[in-house]
Coordinates of C-alpha atoms in Angstrom, one line a residue:
Chain A
M16 CA 59.8 125.5 -32.9
T17 CA 59.3 127.7 -29.8
E18 CA 59.4 131.4 -30.4
Q19 CA 62.6 133.0 -29.0
G20 CA 62.2 134.9 -25.7
T21 CA 63.5 138.5 -25.5
L22 CA 66.4 139.6 -23.4
F23 CA 65.7 142.9 -21.7
G24 CA 68.6 145.0 -20.2
V25 CA 66.7 146.9 -17.5
G26 CA 68.3 149.9 -15.8
V27 CA 67.1 150.0 -12.2
G28 CA 68.8 153.3 -11.5
P29 CA 71.4 154.4 -8.9
G30 CA 69.9 153.0 -5.6
D31 CA 66.6 154.7 -4.6
P32 CA 63.8 152.3 -5.9
K33 CA 61.7 155.4 -6.7
L34 CA 64.3 156.3 -9.3
M35 CA 63.2 153.3 -11.4
T36 CA 61.2 154.2 -14.5
I37 CA 57.6 153.1 -15.0
K38 CA 58.8 151.0 -17.9
A39 CA 61.4 149.2 -15.8
G40 CA 58.7 148.3 -13.4
E41 CA 56.5 146.9 -16.1
V42 CA 59.3 144.8 -17.7
I43 CA 60.4 143.5 -14.3
R44 CA 56.8 142.4 -13.4
D45 CA 56.2 140.9 -16.8
A46 CA 59.4 139.0 -17.3
D47 CA 59.5 135.2 -17.0
V48 CA 63.0 135.2 -15.5
L49 CA 64.9 137.9 -13.5
A50 CA 68.7 137.7 -14.0
Y51 CA 71.1 139.9 -12.1
P52 CA 74.8 140.0 -11.2
V53 CA 75.8 138.8 -7.8
N54 CA 79.2 139.4 -6.1
G55 CA 81.4 136.9 -4.3
S56 CA 79.4 137.2 -1.1
G57 CA 76.2 136.3 -3.0
E58 CA 74.8 139.9 -2.8
S59 CA 73.2 141.7 -5.7
H60 CA 73.0 145.5 -5.6
A61 CA 70.7 145.5 -8.7
R62 CA 68.3 143.0 -7.2
S63 CA 68.2 144.9 -3.9
I64 CA 67.1 148.1 -5.7
A65 CA 64.3 146.3 -7.6
A66 CA 63.3 144.2 -4.5
P67 CA 60.2 146.2 -3.7
I68 CA 58.6 145.2 -7.0
I69 CA 59.9 141.6 -7.2
E70 CA 57.1 139.1 -6.5
A71 CA 57.8 136.1 -4.3
S72 CA 56.9 133.8 -7.2
A73 CA 59.5 135.3 -9.6
S74 CA 61.9 132.9 -11.3
E75 CA 65.4 134.2 -10.6
L76 CA 68.8 133.6 -12.2
P77 CA 71.7 135.0 -10.3
I78 CA 74.7 135.6 -12.4
H79 CA 78.1 135.2 -10.7
L80 CA 80.5 137.8 -12.0
P81 CA 84.0 138.3 -10.7
M82 CA 84.9 141.9 -9.7
K83 CA 88.4 141.2 -11.0
V84 CA 90.3 143.6 -13.2
E85 CA 91.8 140.7 -15.2
R86 CA 90.0 140.2 -18.5
E87 CA 90.1 136.5 -18.8
P88 CA 88.0 135.4 -15.8
A89 CA 85.5 138.1 -16.7
Q90 CA 85.3 136.8 -20.3
N91 CA 84.6 133.3 -19.0
A92 CA 82.0 134.5 -16.6
Y93 CA 80.2 136.4 -19.4
D94 CA 80.3 133.3 -21.6
N95 CA 78.8 131.3 -18.9
A96 CA 76.2 133.9 -18.1
A97 CA 75.2 134.1 -21.8
T98 CA 74.8 130.4 -22.0
G99 CA 72.6 130.3 -18.9
I100 CA 70.4 133.1 -20.3
R101 CA 70.3 131.6 -23.8
H102 CA 68.8 128.5 -22.3
H103 CA 65.7 130.4 -21.1
L104 CA 65.4 132.5 -24.3
D105 CA 65.5 129.3 -26.4
E106 CA 62.6 127.9 -24.3
G107 CA 60.6 131.1 -25.2
R108 CA 61.0 132.8 -21.8
D109 CA 61.6 136.6 -21.6
V110 CA 64.6 137.4 -19.4
A111 CA 65.0 140.8 -17.6
Y112 CA 68.7 141.4 -16.7
L113 CA 68.7 144.0 -13.9
C114 CA 71.5 146.6 -14.1
V115 CA 72.4 149.2 -11.5
G116 CA 72.2 152.6 -13.2
D117 CA 71.9 152.4 -17.0
P118 CA 72.5 149.1 -18.8
L119 CA 74.9 150.7 -21.3
F120 CA 76.9 152.9 -18.9
Y121 CA 79.7 150.9 -17.3
G122 CA 77.9 147.7 -16.6
S123 CA 78.1 144.0 -17.4
F124 CA 75.0 143.9 -19.6
M125 CA 76.8 145.1 -22.7
Y126 CA 79.2 142.1 -22.6
I127 CA 76.3 139.6 -22.3
A128 CA 74.4 141.4 -25.0
A129 CA 77.5 141.2 -27.3
R130 CA 77.3 137.4 -26.9
L131 CA 73.5 137.0 -27.6
G132 CA 72.6 140.0 -29.8
S133 CA 73.3 138.3 -33.1
T134 CA 70.8 135.5 -32.5
Q135 CA 68.3 136.7 -29.9
P136 CA 65.9 139.7 -29.7
I137 CA 67.3 142.3 -27.2
E138 CA 65.7 145.4 -25.8
V139 CA 67.3 148.0 -23.5
V140 CA 65.3 150.0 -21.0
P141 CA 67.5 152.9 -20.0
G142 CA 68.0 153.9 -16.4
I143 CA 69.1 156.8 -14.3
T144 CA 72.9 156.8 -14.1
S145 CA 74.9 157.3 -11.0
L146 CA 76.2 160.4 -12.8
S147 CA 72.7 162.0 -13.0
A148 CA 72.1 161.0 -9.4
C149 CA 75.3 162.5 -8.1
A150 CA 74.6 165.7 -10.0
A151 CA 71.1 165.9 -8.6
L152 CA 72.3 165.3 -5.0
T153 CA 75.0 168.0 -5.2
R154 CA 73.0 170.2 -7.6
T155 CA 76.1 170.3 -9.8
P156 CA 75.2 171.1 -13.4
L157 CA 76.7 168.4 -15.6
A158 CA 76.7 170.5 -18.8
G159 CA 75.0 173.5 -20.2
R160 CA 75.2 175.5 -23.5
N161 CA 78.4 174.5 -25.3
D162 CA 80.0 172.6 -22.5
I163 CA 82.0 169.4 -23.1
L164 CA 81.2 166.8 -20.4
S165 CA 83.8 164.0 -19.9
V166 CA 83.3 160.9 -17.9
V167 CA 86.7 159.6 -16.8
P168 CA 87.5 156.4 -14.9
A169 CA 89.9 156.9 -12.0
T170 CA 91.6 153.6 -13.0
L171 CA 93.5 155.4 -15.9
D172 CA 97.1 156.5 -15.3
E173 CA 97.9 160.0 -14.3
T174 CA 98.9 161.2 -17.8
A175 CA 95.6 160.0 -19.4
L176 CA 93.6 161.4 -16.5
A177 CA 95.3 164.8 -16.8
A178 CA 94.7 164.9 -20.5
A179 CA 91.0 164.1 -20.2
L180 CA 90.4 166.4 -17.3
G181 CA 92.4 169.3 -18.8
R182 CA 89.9 169.9 -21.6
A183 CA 86.5 169.2 -20.0
D184 CA 84.2 172.0 -18.9
T185 CA 82.6 169.4 -16.5
A186 CA 84.0 166.1 -15.5
A187 CA 82.8 163.1 -13.6
I188 CA 85.5 160.9 -12.2
I189 CA 84.1 157.4 -11.6
K190 CA 85.4 154.2 -10.1
V191 CA 87.4 156.3 -7.6
G192 CA 87.8 153.6 -4.8
R193 CA 91.5 152.8 -4.2
H194 CA 92.6 155.4 -6.8
F195 CA 91.4 158.3 -4.5
E196 CA 94.9 159.5 -3.5
K197 CA 96.2 159.6 -7.0
V198 CA 93.1 161.6 -8.2
R199 CA 93.4 164.0 -5.3
R200 CA 97.1 164.6 -5.9
L201 CA 96.4 165.2 -9.6
L202 CA 93.5 167.6 -9.0
H203 CA 95.7 169.7 -6.7
V204 CA 98.4 169.8 -9.4
L205 CA 95.8 170.8 -12.0
G206 CA 94.4 173.5 -9.6
M207 CA 91.0 171.9 -9.8
A208 CA 90.7 170.5 -6.2
G209 CA 88.8 173.5 -4.9
R210 CA 85.9 172.9 -7.3
A211 CA 85.6 169.2 -6.7
V212 CA 82.9 167.5 -4.7
V213 CA 82.9 163.8 -3.6
V214 CA 79.7 161.8 -3.6
E215 CA 79.8 158.5 -1.7
N216 CA 77.0 155.9 -2.1
G217 CA 74.7 158.3 -3.9
T218 CA 71.0 157.8 -3.2
A219 CA 71.8 154.7 -1.2
D220 CA 72.5 153.9 2.5
G221 CA 75.6 155.7 3.7
E222 CA 75.2 158.6 1.2
R223 CA 77.7 161.4 1.9
I224 CA 78.6 164.5 0.0
T225 CA 81.9 166.2 0.9
P226 CA 84.0 168.9 -0.8
L227 CA 87.3 167.2 -1.9
E228 CA 89.4 169.5 0.3
D229 CA 87.5 168.5 3.4
I230 CA 88.5 164.8 3.0
H231 CA 91.4 163.6 5.1
Q232 CA 93.8 160.7 4.7
D233 CA 91.9 158.7 7.3
T234 CA 88.5 159.0 5.7
Q235 CA 89.0 157.8 2.2
P236 CA 85.8 157.4 0.3
Y237 CA 85.1 154.2 -1.6
F238 CA 82.2 153.7 -4.0
S239 CA 82.4 157.3 -4.8
T240 CA 82.2 159.7 -7.8
I241 CA 84.0 163.1 -8.0
L242 CA 82.2 165.9 -9.9
L243 CA 84.1 168.9 -11.1
R244 CA 83.0 172.1 -12.8
R245 CA 85.4 174.6 -14.3
E246 CA 83.0 177.6 -14.0
E247 CA 79.9 178.6 -12.1
V248 CA 76.7 178.5 -14.1
K249 CA 75.0 181.9 -14.5
Chain B
M17 CA 55.6 184.2 8.0
T18 CA 54.6 181.6 5.5
E19 CA 57.0 178.7 5.1
Q20 CA 58.9 178.8 1.8
G21 CA 57.8 176.3 -0.9
T22 CA 60.4 174.0 -2.5
L23 CA 61.4 174.2 -6.1
F24 CA 61.7 170.8 -7.7
G25 CA 63.7 170.3 -10.9
V26 CA 62.0 167.2 -12.3
G27 CA 63.5 165.2 -15.2
V28 CA 60.7 163.8 -17.3
G29 CA 63.0 161.8 -19.5
P30 CA 63.6 161.8 -23.3
G31 CA 60.0 161.5 -24.7
D32 CA 58.3 158.2 -23.8
P33 CA 56.1 158.9 -20.7
K34 CA 57.0 155.4 -19.4
L35 CA 60.6 156.6 -19.1
M36 CA 59.6 158.9 -16.2
T37 CA 60.6 157.7 -12.8
I38 CA 58.2 156.8 -10.0
K39 CA 59.6 159.7 -8.1
A40 CA 59.0 162.2 -10.9
G41 CA 55.4 161.0 -11.1
E42 CA 54.9 161.5 -7.3
V43 CA 56.5 165.0 -7.3
I44 CA 54.4 166.1 -10.4
R45 CA 51.2 164.9 -8.7
D46 CA 52.0 166.5 -5.4
A47 CA 53.3 169.9 -6.6
D48 CA 51.1 172.9 -6.1
V49 CA 52.3 174.5 -9.4
L50 CA 53.7 172.9 -12.5
A51 CA 56.2 175.1 -14.4
Y52 CA 57.7 174.2 -17.8
P53 CA 59.5 176.0 -20.7
V54 CA 57.4 176.8 -23.8
N55 CA 58.8 177.7 -27.2
G56 CA 57.7 180.6 -29.4
S57 CA 54.8 178.6 -30.7
G58 CA 53.5 178.1 -27.2
E59 CA 54.4 174.4 -27.2
S60 CA 56.1 172.6 -24.3
H61 CA 57.9 169.3 -25.0
A62 CA 58.4 168.8 -21.3
R63 CA 54.7 169.2 -20.5
S64 CA 53.7 166.9 -23.4
I65 CA 55.8 164.1 -22.0
A66 CA 54.2 164.5 -18.5
A67 CA 50.7 165.1 -19.9
P68 CA 49.4 161.6 -19.1
I69 CA 49.8 162.3 -15.3
I70 CA 48.9 166.0 -15.2
E71 CA 45.5 166.4 -13.6
A72 CA 43.0 168.8 -15.1
S73 CA 42.9 170.8 -11.9
A74 CA 46.7 171.4 -11.9
S75 CA 47.9 175.0 -11.6
E76 CA 50.3 175.6 -14.4
L77 CA 53.0 178.2 -15.0
P78 CA 54.4 178.2 -18.6
I79 CA 57.8 179.8 -18.8
H80 CA 58.6 181.5 -22.1
L81 CA 62.2 181.0 -23.0
P82 CA 63.8 182.1 -26.3
M83 CA 65.7 179.4 -28.3
K84 CA 68.2 182.1 -29.3
V85 CA 71.9 181.6 -29.1
E86 CA 72.5 185.1 -27.9
R87 CA 73.1 185.2 -24.1
E88 CA 71.3 188.4 -23.2
P89 CA 67.7 187.6 -24.1
A90 CA 68.1 184.2 -22.4
Q91 CA 69.5 185.9 -19.3
N92 CA 66.5 188.2 -19.1
A93 CA 64.1 185.3 -19.7
Y94 CA 65.7 183.3 -16.8
D95 CA 65.5 186.4 -14.6
N96 CA 61.8 186.7 -15.4
A97 CA 61.2 183.0 -14.9
A98 CA 62.9 183.1 -11.5
T99 CA 60.8 186.0 -10.4
G100 CA 57.6 184.3 -11.4
I101 CA 58.6 181.1 -9.6
R102 CA 59.8 182.9 -6.6
H103 CA 56.3 184.4 -6.1
H104 CA 54.8 181.0 -5.7
L105 CA 57.6 179.8 -3.4
D106 CA 57.2 182.8 -1.2
E107 CA 53.5 182.0 -0.8
G108 CA 54.5 178.6 0.4
R109 CA 53.6 176.7 -2.8
D110 CA 55.9 173.9 -4.1
V111 CA 56.8 174.3 -7.7
A112 CA 57.8 171.4 -10.0
Y113 CA 59.8 172.6 -13.0
L114 CA 59.5 170.0 -15.7
C115 CA 62.7 169.3 -17.7
V116 CA 63.1 167.2 -20.8
G117 CA 65.7 164.5 -20.1
D118 CA 67.7 165.3 -16.9
P119 CA 67.4 168.7 -15.2
L120 CA 71.2 169.2 -15.0
F121 CA 72.1 167.9 -18.4
Y122 CA 71.9 170.7 -21.0
G123 CA 68.6 172.3 -19.8
S124 CA 67.2 175.6 -18.6
F125 CA 66.6 174.5 -15.0
M126 CA 70.2 175.1 -13.9
Y127 CA 70.0 178.8 -14.8
I128 CA 66.8 179.2 -12.9
A129 CA 68.2 177.3 -9.9
A130 CA 71.3 179.5 -10.0
R131 CA 68.9 182.5 -9.4
L132 CA 66.9 180.9 -6.6
G133 CA 69.2 178.4 -4.9
S134 CA 70.7 180.8 -2.4
T135 CA 67.3 181.7 -0.9
Q136 CA 64.9 178.8 -1.6
P137 CA 64.9 175.1 -1.0
I138 CA 65.7 173.2 -4.2
E139 CA 65.5 169.5 -5.0
V140 CA 66.5 167.8 -8.2
V141 CA 64.8 164.6 -9.4
P142 CA 67.1 163.1 -12.0
G143 CA 65.8 161.9 -15.4
I144 CA 66.7 159.6 -18.2
T145 CA 68.9 161.6 -20.6
S146 CA 68.5 161.6 -24.3
L147 CA 72.0 160.1 -24.3
S148 CA 70.9 157.0 -22.4
A149 CA 67.8 156.8 -24.6
C150 CA 69.8 157.0 -27.8
A151 CA 72.2 154.4 -26.6
A152 CA 69.3 152.1 -25.6
L153 CA 67.6 152.5 -29.0
T154 CA 70.7 151.7 -31.0
R155 CA 72.2 149.3 -28.4
T156 CA 75.4 151.4 -28.5
P157 CA 77.4 150.9 -25.3
L158 CA 78.2 154.3 -23.9
A159 CA 81.2 153.2 -21.9
G160 CA 82.7 150.1 -20.4
R161 CA 85.8 149.2 -18.4
N162 CA 88.2 152.1 -18.6
D163 CA 86.5 154.0 -21.4
I164 CA 86.4 157.8 -21.5
L165 CA 83.0 159.0 -22.6
S166 CA 82.8 162.5 -24.0
V167 CA 79.6 164.5 -24.7
V168 CA 80.3 167.1 -27.2
P169 CA 78.0 169.8 -28.6
A170 CA 78.0 170.1 -32.4
T171 CA 77.9 173.9 -31.9
L172 CA 81.7 173.9 -31.2
D173 CA 84.1 174.9 -34.0
E174 CA 85.9 172.2 -36.0
T175 CA 89.2 172.4 -34.0
A176 CA 87.5 172.0 -30.7
L177 CA 85.3 169.2 -32.0
A178 CA 88.3 167.4 -33.5
A179 CA 90.2 167.7 -30.2
A180 CA 87.3 166.4 -28.1
L181 CA 86.5 163.5 -30.5
G182 CA 90.1 162.5 -31.0
R183 CA 90.6 161.2 -27.5
A184 CA 87.2 159.7 -26.5
D185 CA 86.6 156.0 -26.6
T186 CA 82.9 156.8 -27.0
A187 CA 81.4 160.1 -27.9
A188 CA 77.9 161.5 -28.2
I189 CA 77.6 164.6 -30.4
I190 CA 74.5 166.5 -29.4
K191 CA 72.7 169.6 -30.7
V192 CA 73.5 168.4 -34.2
G193 CA 70.7 170.3 -36.1
R194 CA 72.2 172.8 -38.6
H195 CA 75.7 171.7 -37.8
F196 CA 75.2 168.3 -39.4
E197 CA 77.3 168.9 -42.5
K198 CA 80.2 170.2 -40.5
V199 CA 80.2 167.2 -38.2
R200 CA 79.8 164.7 -41.1
R201 CA 82.8 166.3 -42.9
L202 CA 84.9 166.2 -39.8
L203 CA 84.0 162.5 -39.0
H204 CA 85.1 161.6 -42.5
V205 CA 88.4 163.4 -42.0
L206 CA 88.9 161.7 -38.7
G207 CA 88.1 158.3 -40.2
M208 CA 85.2 157.8 -37.7
A209 CA 82.2 158.1 -40.0
G210 CA 81.9 154.4 -40.5
R211 CA 81.2 153.8 -36.8
A212 CA 78.7 156.7 -36.3
V213 CA 75.0 156.2 -36.0
V214 CA 72.4 159.1 -36.1
V215 CA 69.4 159.0 -33.9
E216 CA 66.6 161.4 -34.7
N217 CA 63.7 162.1 -32.3
G218 CA 64.8 159.3 -29.9
T219 CA 61.8 157.7 -28.1
A220 CA 59.5 160.3 -29.6
D221 CA 57.3 160.6 -32.7
G222 CA 59.4 160.5 -35.9
E223 CA 62.1 158.3 -34.2
R224 CA 64.6 157.2 -36.8
I225 CA 68.0 155.5 -36.5
T226 CA 70.4 155.6 -39.5
P227 CA 74.1 154.9 -40.0
L228 CA 75.8 158.2 -40.7
E229 CA 77.0 157.0 -44.1
D230 CA 73.5 156.3 -45.3
I231 CA 72.4 159.9 -44.8
H232 CA 72.3 162.0 -47.9
Q233 CA 72.4 165.7 -48.4
D234 CA 68.6 165.9 -49.0
T235 CA 67.7 164.2 -45.7
Q236 CA 69.5 166.1 -43.1
P237 CA 68.5 165.1 -39.6
Y238 CA 67.5 167.7 -37.1
F239 CA 66.9 167.2 -33.4
S240 CA 69.4 164.4 -33.6
T241 CA 72.3 162.9 -31.7
I242 CA 75.3 161.1 -33.2
L243 CA 76.8 158.2 -31.3
L244 CA 80.3 157.0 -32.0
R245 CA 82.3 154.1 -30.6
R246 CA 86.0 153.5 -31.4
E247 CA 85.9 149.8 -30.8
E248 CA 83.4 146.9 -30.6
V249 CA 82.6 145.7 -27.1
K250 CA 83.7 142.1 -26.5

């Protein structure tokens, strides 16, 4: 019987290839198969970040995942992805699954790992999150001393968003996209708009950092994160 | 007039030197001066992580910071540290300040940057947080889909802790140390103890991962993080 391969969830960081870790580089170079999610246009953000260290001879396994909000198509896609990866692992090949940011912070890897973890060896190589990258770009302290930091998806409804934002010393609002107007309105109501900064495409092409109050209706930022701090650090 | 040097806040990650980024390595190698916090015993965790890439000829600036809870000694120490660093920057030397984890996630760098940022160029190189490292070690998803993730210091009182933990889909309780008993009691009251895992010394010597319910009074974990998830990922 062939020894099982290992599935590595590898964080490739937020966009700048230099924000990959030494360990991520080693695992990517040593893996027998490189898997990564691709969107409907066949593009893979994760692969593009790791591209400088992917060798021409690498064996690649693109994983087609829908960006849909609906659960069922996603569940089917994860099932199919797990089946495809399991085939390589059963043949004794190590598979590195490339993840934008960190594999366990809002990504697809956790759903694939949930399908394979009971039968296959799995290792996770953590990555720099978009949160750390946005904080670094804007020099916004995420948390200090006894601060509570909350990470809140903009996809929540206004009541849930207001409850989560009301208590945090620092908050990061992620997945802003088409929810931008709702979030902006809410931050004005909560009196927090003046301390909010919007980061678009952090560490990637098209990077832009703008105070929330300087953004107008006709320049809505997509692929953005909003960082908020209640008080200045001293 | 000499051109001002740049102060780099460099995240060296949670402990394993291979979890440093390529960029952190470059900045550490290129800096004129390496600064890092040292404790009362003269030891520096940040320096020990970066040690494999620090050259013997490097110019080093240890920064003595008290681990005290009281604000005033810390404020004085940050003032002194900023003065020492400013001296090098004014002479045109680039200073890399080494930070365990990420520079803007519960560290000393933000307080030094607050003292120098209005007059000196500052750049932040993000690092892998202890949070991402603990999640990777335990394969605990930090957040998926519309989850709210809260990072909560164990130093808060029980009411504040209960309020913060009650709403999060996933929570990381940091700075556990001598607050372990309080946190354990509270998690039992909240009915969350069964889903909590304790990570001691993540990715460093003495690393240990234990379900909360398997920890007994005589084996209290220090330097630990507690990760909690409300529901299984599917």
